[in-house]
XYZ file of C-alpha atoms in Angstrom:
557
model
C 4.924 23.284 20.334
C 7.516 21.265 22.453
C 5.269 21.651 25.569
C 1.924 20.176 23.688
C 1.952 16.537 25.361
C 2.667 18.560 28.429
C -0.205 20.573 28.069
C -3.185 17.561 27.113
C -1.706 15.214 30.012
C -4.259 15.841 31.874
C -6.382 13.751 29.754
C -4.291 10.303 30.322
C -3.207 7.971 28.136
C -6.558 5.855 28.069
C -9.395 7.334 28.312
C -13.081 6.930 26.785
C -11.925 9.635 24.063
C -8.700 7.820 23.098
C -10.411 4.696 23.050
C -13.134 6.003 20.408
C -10.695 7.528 18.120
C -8.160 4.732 17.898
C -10.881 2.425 17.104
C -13.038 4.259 14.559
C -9.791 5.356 12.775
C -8.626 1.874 12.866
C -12.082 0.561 11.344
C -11.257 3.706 8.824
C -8.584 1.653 7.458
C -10.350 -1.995 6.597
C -11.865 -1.136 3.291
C -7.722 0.027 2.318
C -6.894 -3.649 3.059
C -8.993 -5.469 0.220
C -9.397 -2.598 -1.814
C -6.049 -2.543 -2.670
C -5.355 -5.842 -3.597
C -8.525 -6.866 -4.824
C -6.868 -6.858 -8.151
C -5.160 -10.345 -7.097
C -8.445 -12.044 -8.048
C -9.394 -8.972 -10.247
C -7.583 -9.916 -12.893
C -6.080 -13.135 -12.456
C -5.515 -15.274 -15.551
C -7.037 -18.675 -15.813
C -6.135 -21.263 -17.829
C -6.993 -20.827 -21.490
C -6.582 -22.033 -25.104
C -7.647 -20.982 -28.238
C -11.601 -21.296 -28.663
C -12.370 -23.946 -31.423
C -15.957 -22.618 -32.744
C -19.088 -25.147 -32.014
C -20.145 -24.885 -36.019
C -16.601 -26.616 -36.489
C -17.301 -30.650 -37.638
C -14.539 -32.300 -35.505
C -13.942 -35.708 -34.145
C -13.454 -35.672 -30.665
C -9.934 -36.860 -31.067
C -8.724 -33.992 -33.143
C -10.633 -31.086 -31.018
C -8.250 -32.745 -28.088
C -5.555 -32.574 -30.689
C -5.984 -29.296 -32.190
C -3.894 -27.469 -29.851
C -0.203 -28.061 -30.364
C 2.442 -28.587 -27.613
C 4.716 -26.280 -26.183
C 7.221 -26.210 -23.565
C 6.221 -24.074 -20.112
C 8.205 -21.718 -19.366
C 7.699 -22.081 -15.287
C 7.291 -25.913 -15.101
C 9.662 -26.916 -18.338
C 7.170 -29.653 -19.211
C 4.659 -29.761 -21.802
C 1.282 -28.004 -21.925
C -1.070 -27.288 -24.536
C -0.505 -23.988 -25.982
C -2.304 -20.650 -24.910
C -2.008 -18.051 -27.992
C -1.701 -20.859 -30.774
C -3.306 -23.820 -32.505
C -3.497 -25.971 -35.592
C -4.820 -24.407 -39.064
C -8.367 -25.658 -38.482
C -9.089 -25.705 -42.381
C -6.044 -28.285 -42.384
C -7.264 -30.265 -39.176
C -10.969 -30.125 -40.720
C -9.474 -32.105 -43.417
C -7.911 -34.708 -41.875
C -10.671 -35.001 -39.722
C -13.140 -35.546 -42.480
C -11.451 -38.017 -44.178
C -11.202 -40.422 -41.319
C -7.179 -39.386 -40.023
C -5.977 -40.331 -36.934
C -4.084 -37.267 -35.158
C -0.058 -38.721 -34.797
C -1.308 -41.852 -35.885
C -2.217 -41.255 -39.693
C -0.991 -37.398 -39.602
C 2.283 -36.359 -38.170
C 1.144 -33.098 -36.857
C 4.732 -31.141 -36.582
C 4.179 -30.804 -40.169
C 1.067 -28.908 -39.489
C 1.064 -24.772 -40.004
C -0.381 -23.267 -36.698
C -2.408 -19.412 -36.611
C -3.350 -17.617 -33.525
C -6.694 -17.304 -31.861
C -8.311 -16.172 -34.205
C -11.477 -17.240 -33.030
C -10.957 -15.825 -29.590
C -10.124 -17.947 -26.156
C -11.962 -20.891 -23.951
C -10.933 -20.203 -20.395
C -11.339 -22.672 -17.147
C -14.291 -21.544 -15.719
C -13.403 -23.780 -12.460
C -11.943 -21.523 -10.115
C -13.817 -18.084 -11.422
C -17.163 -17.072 -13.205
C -15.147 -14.219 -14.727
C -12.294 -11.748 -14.009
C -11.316 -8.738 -16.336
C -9.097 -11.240 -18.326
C -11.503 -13.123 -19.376
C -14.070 -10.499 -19.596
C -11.674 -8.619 -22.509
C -9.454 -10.979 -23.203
C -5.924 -9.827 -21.232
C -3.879 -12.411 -22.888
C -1.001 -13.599 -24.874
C -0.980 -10.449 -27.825
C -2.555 -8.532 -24.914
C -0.822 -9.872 -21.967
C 0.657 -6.380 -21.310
C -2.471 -4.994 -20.147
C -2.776 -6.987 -17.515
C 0.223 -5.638 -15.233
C -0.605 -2.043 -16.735
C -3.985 -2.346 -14.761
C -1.990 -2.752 -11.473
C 0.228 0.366 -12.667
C -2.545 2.024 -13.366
C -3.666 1.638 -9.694
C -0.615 2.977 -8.231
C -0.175 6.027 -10.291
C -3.359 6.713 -8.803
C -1.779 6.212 -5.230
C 1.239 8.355 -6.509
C -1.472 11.199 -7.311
C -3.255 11.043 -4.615
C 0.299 10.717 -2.122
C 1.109 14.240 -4.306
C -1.698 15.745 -3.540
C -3.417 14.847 -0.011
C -0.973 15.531 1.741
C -0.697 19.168 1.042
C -4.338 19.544 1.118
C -4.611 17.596 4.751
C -1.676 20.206 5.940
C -3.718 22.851 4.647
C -7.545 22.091 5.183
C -7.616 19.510 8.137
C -7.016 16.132 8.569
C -10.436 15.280 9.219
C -11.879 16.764 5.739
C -9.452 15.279 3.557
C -9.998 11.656 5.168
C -13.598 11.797 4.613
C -13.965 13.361 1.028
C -11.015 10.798 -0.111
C -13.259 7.908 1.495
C -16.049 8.876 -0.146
C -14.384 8.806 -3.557
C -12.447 5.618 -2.814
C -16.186 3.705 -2.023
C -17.810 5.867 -4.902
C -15.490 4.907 -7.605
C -15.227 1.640 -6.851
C -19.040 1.548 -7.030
C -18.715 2.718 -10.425
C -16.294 0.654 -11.298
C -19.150 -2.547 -11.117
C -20.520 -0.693 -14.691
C -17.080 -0.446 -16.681
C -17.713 -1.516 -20.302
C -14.565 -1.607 -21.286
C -11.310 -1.816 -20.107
C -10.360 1.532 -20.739
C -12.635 2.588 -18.837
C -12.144 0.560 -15.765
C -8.633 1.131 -15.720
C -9.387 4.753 -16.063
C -11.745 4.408 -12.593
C -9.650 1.956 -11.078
C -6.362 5.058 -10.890
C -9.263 7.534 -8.939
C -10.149 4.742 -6.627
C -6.139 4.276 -6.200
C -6.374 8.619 -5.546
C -8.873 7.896 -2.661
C -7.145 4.389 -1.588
C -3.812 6.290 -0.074
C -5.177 9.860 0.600
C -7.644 8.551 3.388
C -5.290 5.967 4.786
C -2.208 8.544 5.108
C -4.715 11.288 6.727
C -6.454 8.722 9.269
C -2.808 7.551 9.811
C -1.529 10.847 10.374
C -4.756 12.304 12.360
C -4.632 9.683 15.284
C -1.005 9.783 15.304
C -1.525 13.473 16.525
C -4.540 12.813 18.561
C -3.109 10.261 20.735
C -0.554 10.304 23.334
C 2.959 8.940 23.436
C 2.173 5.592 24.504
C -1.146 4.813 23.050
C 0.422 6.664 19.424
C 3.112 3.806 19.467
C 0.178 1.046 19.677
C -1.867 3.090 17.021
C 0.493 3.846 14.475
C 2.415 0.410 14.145
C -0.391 -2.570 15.514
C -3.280 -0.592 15.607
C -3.824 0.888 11.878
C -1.703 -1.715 10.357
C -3.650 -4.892 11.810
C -6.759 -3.617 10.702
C -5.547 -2.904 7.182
C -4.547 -6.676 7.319
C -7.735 -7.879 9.218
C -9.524 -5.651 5.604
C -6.448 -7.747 3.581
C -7.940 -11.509 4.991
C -11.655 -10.700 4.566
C -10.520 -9.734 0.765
C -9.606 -13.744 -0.185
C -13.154 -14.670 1.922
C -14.697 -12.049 -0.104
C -13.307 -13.447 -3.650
C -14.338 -17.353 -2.392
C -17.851 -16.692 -2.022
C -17.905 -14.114 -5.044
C -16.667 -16.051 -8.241
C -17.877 -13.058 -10.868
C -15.786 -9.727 -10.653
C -18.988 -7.561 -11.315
C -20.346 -8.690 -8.061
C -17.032 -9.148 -5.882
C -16.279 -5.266 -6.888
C -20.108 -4.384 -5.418
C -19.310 -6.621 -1.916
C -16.196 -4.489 -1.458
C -17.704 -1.135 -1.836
C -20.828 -1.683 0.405
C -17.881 -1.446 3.650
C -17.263 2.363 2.709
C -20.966 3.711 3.035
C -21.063 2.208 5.812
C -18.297 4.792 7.261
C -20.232 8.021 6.758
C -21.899 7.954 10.397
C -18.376 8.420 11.407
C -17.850 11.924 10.699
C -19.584 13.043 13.486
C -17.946 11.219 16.115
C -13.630 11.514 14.534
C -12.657 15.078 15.657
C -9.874 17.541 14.193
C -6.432 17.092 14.898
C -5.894 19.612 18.095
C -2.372 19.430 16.961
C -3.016 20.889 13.305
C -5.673 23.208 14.468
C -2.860 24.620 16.637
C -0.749 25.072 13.868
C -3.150 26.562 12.283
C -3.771 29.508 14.841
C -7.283 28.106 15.497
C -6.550 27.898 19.602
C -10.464 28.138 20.557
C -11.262 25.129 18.254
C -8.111 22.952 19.647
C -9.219 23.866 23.036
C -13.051 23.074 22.313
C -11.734 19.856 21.288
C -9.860 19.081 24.225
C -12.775 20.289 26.853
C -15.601 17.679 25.467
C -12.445 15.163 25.365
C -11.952 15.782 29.035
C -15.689 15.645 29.264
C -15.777 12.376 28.365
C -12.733 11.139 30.101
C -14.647 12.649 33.131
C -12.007 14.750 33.620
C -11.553 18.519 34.945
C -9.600 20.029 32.299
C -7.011 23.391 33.162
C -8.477 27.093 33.177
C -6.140 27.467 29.761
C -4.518 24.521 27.840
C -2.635 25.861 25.428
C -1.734 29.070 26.639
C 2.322 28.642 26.810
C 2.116 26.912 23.496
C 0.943 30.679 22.106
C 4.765 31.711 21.359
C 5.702 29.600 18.837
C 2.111 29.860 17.161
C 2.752 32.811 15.874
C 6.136 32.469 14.349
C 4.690 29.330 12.614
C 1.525 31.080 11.086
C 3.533 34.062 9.729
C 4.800 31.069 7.248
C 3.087 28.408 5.241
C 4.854 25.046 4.569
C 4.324 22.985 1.133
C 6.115 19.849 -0.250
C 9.240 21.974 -0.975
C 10.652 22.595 2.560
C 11.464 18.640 2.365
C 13.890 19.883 0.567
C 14.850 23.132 1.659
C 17.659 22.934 4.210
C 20.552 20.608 4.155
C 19.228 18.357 7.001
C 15.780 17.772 5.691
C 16.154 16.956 2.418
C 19.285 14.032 3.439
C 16.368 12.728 5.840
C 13.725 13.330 2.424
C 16.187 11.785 0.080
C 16.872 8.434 2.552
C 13.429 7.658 3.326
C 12.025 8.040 -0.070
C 14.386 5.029 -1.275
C 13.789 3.554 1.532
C 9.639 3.715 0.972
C 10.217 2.896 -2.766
C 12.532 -0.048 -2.261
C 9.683 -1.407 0.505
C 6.789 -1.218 -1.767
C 8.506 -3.132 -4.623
C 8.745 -6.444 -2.265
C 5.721 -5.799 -0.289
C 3.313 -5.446 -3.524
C 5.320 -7.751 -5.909
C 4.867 -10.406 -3.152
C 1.358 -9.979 -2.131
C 0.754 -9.774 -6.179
C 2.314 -12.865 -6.649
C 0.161 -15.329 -4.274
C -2.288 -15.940 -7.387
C 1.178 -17.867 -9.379
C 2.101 -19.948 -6.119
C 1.667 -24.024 -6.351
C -1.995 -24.356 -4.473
C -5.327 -22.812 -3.899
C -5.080 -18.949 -5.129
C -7.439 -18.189 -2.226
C -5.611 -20.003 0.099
C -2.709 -18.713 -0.914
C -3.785 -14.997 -0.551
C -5.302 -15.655 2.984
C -2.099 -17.081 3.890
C -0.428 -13.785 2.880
C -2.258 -11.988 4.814
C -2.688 -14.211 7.785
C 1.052 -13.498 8.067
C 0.851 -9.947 8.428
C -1.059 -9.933 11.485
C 2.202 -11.354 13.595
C 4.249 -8.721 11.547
C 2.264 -6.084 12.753
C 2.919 -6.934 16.181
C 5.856 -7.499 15.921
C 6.472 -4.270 14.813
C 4.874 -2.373 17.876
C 6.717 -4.942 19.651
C 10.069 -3.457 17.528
C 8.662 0.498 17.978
C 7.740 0.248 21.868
C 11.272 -1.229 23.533
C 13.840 -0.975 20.576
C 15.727 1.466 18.266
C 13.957 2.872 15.637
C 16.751 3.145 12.928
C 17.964 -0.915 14.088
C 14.208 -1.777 13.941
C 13.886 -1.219 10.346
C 17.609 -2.070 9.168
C 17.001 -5.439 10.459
C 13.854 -6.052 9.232
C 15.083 -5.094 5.744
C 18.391 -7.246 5.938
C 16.334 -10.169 6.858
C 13.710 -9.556 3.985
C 16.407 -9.597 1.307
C 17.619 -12.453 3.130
C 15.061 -14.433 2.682
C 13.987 -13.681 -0.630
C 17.627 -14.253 -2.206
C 17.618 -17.938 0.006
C 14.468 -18.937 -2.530
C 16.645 -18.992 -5.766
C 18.899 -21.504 -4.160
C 15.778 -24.148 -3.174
C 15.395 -27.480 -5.232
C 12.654 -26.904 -7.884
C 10.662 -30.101 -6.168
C 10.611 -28.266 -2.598
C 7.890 -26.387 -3.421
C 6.467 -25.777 -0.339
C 9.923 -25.058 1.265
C 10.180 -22.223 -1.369
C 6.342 -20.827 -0.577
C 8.085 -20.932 3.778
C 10.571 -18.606 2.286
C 8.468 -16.423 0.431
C 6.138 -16.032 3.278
C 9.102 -15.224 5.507
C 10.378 -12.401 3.280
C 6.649 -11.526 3.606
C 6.683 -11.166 7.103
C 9.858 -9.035 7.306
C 9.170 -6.857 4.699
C 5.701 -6.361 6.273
C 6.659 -5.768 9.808
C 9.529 -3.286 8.173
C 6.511 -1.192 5.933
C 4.971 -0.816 9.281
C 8.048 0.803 11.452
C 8.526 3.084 8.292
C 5.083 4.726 8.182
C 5.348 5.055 12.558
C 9.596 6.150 12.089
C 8.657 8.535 9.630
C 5.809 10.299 10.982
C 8.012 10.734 13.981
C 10.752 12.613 12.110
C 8.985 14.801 10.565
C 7.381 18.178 12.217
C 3.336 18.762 12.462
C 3.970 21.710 10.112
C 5.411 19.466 7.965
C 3.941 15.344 8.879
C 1.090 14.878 6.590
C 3.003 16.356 3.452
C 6.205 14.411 4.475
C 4.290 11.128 5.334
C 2.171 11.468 1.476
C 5.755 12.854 -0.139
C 7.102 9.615 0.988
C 4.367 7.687 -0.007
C 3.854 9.045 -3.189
C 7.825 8.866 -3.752
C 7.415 5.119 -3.016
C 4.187 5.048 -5.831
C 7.503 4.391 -8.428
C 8.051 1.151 -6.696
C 4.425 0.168 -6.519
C 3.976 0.835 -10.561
C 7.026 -1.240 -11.322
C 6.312 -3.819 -8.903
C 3.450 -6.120 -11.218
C 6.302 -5.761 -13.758
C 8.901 -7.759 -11.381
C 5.910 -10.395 -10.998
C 6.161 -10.157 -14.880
C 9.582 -11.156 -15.121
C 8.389 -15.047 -14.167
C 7.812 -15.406 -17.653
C 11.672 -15.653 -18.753
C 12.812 -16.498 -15.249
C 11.158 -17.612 -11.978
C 14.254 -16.412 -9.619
C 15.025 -13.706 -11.307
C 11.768 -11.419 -9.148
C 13.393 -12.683 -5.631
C 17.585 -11.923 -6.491
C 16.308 -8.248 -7.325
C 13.708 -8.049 -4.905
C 16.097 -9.641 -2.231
C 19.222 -7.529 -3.250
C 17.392 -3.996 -3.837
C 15.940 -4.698 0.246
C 19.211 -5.983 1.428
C 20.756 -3.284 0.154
C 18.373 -0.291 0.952
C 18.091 -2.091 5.213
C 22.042 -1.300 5.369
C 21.304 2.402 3.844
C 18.476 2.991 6.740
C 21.110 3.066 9.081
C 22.237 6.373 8.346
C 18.816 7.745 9.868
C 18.658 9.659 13.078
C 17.229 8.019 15.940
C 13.910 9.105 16.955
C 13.210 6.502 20.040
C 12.048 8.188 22.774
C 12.203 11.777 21.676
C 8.879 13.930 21.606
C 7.233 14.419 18.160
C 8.604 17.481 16.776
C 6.462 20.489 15.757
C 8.790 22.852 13.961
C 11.317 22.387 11.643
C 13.517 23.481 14.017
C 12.874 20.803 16.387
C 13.478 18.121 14.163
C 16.306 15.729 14.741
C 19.502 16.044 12.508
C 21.241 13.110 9.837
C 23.953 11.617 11.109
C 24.450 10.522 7.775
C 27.979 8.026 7.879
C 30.514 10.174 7.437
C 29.911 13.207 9.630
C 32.348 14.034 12.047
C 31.683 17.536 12.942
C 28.145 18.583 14.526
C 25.368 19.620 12.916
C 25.181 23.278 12.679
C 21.878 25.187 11.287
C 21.407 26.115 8.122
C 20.776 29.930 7.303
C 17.145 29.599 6.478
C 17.209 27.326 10.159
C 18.640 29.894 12.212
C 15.941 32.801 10.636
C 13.318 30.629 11.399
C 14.752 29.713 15.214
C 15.536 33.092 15.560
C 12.125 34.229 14.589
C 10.581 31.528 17.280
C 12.466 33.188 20.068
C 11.720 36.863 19.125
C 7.704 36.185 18.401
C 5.232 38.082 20.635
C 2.752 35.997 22.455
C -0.534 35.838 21.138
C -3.238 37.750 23.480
């Protein structure tokens, strides 16, 4: 379906049509933005120390005393402990007969025990979060990151399996039932007694989080044209996702209790449902598809509203390679299938995976940076928002596969530059940090637009959620790189910084997509250079049948 731009130009670029689907799809996106990162304040870990009960007799002096010493591991100085204290039958003692702590009692001689008695947590900054709630600390600790993990697999899921069932059902159907399970879910996750069971609601909600944001991505991508598809798919669905990331830290401010700050973020998704009648069907799919008369019905009331004349027939030399496409269905295995493909497959899915380690380990991390964890989160997102534009900036005038090496050079960059900053330049650090940020950010955003440009509309939804759900590894591993601040705080940026230095020089063996029409067979996709090729790409067998079978196909009456 070379000719298919061709054939809708008619409509323009900008019309009241385009204008209503780039905007509802974009306000399709918000609830993605705080939904999934709400786990930043979700389960952040205040300060705590062990509990000392109310029915224990203590002076004030040795309650303040009770807690021994220990070293921190991020700061090197001295803090009260948070998974240990005194004996409190040995500290009772002393206290009752009149002891001074280090003045009458030398306390390093003291045996200490663990919490037994459970935790007392600084109730300054939050009413509650899950940590506090069940407890997510030192024996436990582990949990914590696992919750995160435990969101992404979801996202992996769902990347597995929307994307098939979008290329098979419709774009529009798959968006809406995977919104309505992402708002649902996290409706029910206000109710979780335990935190089994949230986790166990918090991986469907991660199903729903990436199935409706690949399909709206997808669906306007092949609903607009050229132009106004460059704007959408880089600015225009990203800077929404990070206008849904800033209201998430506004949100958490007003919302101390995570009960209630769950409830606030689900109200945004009921609000979508009026939606469904005014978001049509990709013309593009239907096409592919064999469903002409719907496609066309489509494009008539677009015209209608564009107050517009359309053509007699639309898509009436498009009719050829129809057929040869529906004699065929396409699944998740013809990214690998051919030669071509599956080098394009293989490169962007370490690409994707590489990319969501720094882009979720980072935006994870804003809760351990020196300030105010809200702050500090808006700030994370705040950056975005240039990012985004300048990555339509990046995708409208410049190379694709240049685009996204140098964003990816300059990430790593920037994150390997923190290790080497004095301890007492904080802030200096937090510049860097937010710098790698921004390239990292404005780099996720050309990938999403690159890929869906490689790939054909036989093949774009699977390929965009095969990718995504390829780059789901990165995302479960990536709380467990936040993790790793516990034995060393640079260690997180050198492999963050090396892994996206590293994978920015390996994007350059992508073909080049700028300015080439969106391809619609397999056929007409563009070939891998790869780095080493000196001869020119020749088809494959399987290629050749299919190219063969293209030219050969009657036209449909």
């Amino acid at each position: 379906m070379t000719d298919y731009d061709t054939a809708t130009g008619f409509l323009g670029e900008w019309g009241r049509f385009q204008q209503q689907v780039f905007f509802l799809l974009c306000l399709t996106i918000i609830p993605n933005g705080f939904t999934g990162l709400s786990i930043v304040f979700l389960a952040d870990t205040p300060a705590h120390r062990c509990l000392i009960p109310a029915h224990v007799n203590l002076t004030a002096a040795w309650k303040n005393s009770s807690i021994p010493l220990e070293e921190d591991t991020q700061s090197g100085a001295l803090a009260p402990s948070k998974c240990s204290r005194y004996k409190l039958e040995e500290i009772v003692s002393f206290s009752d007969r009149g002891l001074l702590p280090g003045v009458d009692v030398n306390l390093s001689n003291v045996a200490t025990e663990d919490c037994l008695d459970g935790w007392e947590y600084d109730r300054s900054v939050y009413v509650s979060t899950i940590v506090t709630e069940w407890d997510l600390v030192c024996e436990d600790r582990w949990k914590n990151p696992l919750t995160s993990s435990l969101f992404f697999c979801g996202v992996l899921t769902g990347s597995f399996i929307s994307g098939q069932l979008s290329d098979r059902y419709g774009r529009k159907i798959v968006l809406f039932v995977t919104m309505a399970v992402q708002t649902v879910f996290t409706f029910i996750q206000v109710f979780s007694p335990s935190w089994t069971m949230f986790c166990a609601v918090f991986f469907v909600v991660g199903v729903g989080q990436i199935s409706n944001y690949v399909a709206a991505f997808v669906l306007g991508t092949e609903i607009l044209g050229q132009r106004v598809r460059t704007i959408y798919s880089t600015a225009g669905v990203t800077l929404f996702f990070g206008l849904g990331y800033m209201l998430l830290p506004l949100f958490a401010f007003f919302i101390r209790d995570w009960r209630m700050l769950l409830l606030g973020l689900s109200l945004p998704g009921f609000l979508s449902v009026p939606l469904w009648w005014y978001i049509p069907e990709s013309p593009r799919w239907l096409l592919s598809q064999g469903r002409v008369e719907e496609a066309d019905a489509i494009m008539r009331d677009a015209a209608k509203r564009n107050k517009i004349e359309p053509p007699p027939v639309i898509f009436g030399a498009l009719q050829k390679e129809l057929q040869s496409e529906r004699r065929r269905a396409h699944n998740i295995c013809d990214l690998l299938r051919s030669r071509n493909i599956r080098w394009i497959s293989v490169t962007l899915w370490l690409v994707w995976n590489t990319l969501t380690i720094a882009y979720f380990a980072l935006s994870l991390n804003t809760a351990n940076l020196h300030g105010n964890a809200y702050f500090n989160c808006f700030l994370s997102a705040v950056v975005e928002m240039p990012a985004y534009t300048l990555s339509w900036i990046m995708f409208r005038w410049c190379s694709r596969r240049l685009s996204l090496f140098s964003t990816l050079f300059m990430g790593g960059l920037f994150l390997l530059f923190i290790q080497l900053i004095p301890a007492n330049l904080i802030y200096l650090a937090i510049t860097l940090e937010m710098m790698g940020k921004f390239a990292v950010t404005t780099a996720f955003a050309i990938v999403y637009a690159y890929t869906a440009e490689l790939y054909p509309t036989v093949l774009r939804n699977t390929a965009v959620g095969a990718c995504s759900m390829a780059s789901r590894i990165g995302s479960i591993i990536a709380p467990y790189f936040i993790y790793l601040r516990s034995y060393s705080i640079s260690l997180p940026y050198i492999l963050m910084g090396s892994l996206t230095a590293l994978t920015g020089l390996l994007s350059l063996l992508l073909p080049e997509s700028y300015g080439m029409p969106l391809p619609d067979t397999i056929t007409h996709m563009q070939h891998f250079p790869g780095c080493c090729q000196k001869t020119p790409y020749t088809l494959t067998q399987t290629e050749e049948k299919e190219r063969t079978a293209e030219r050969k196909s009657p036209v449909v009456p």
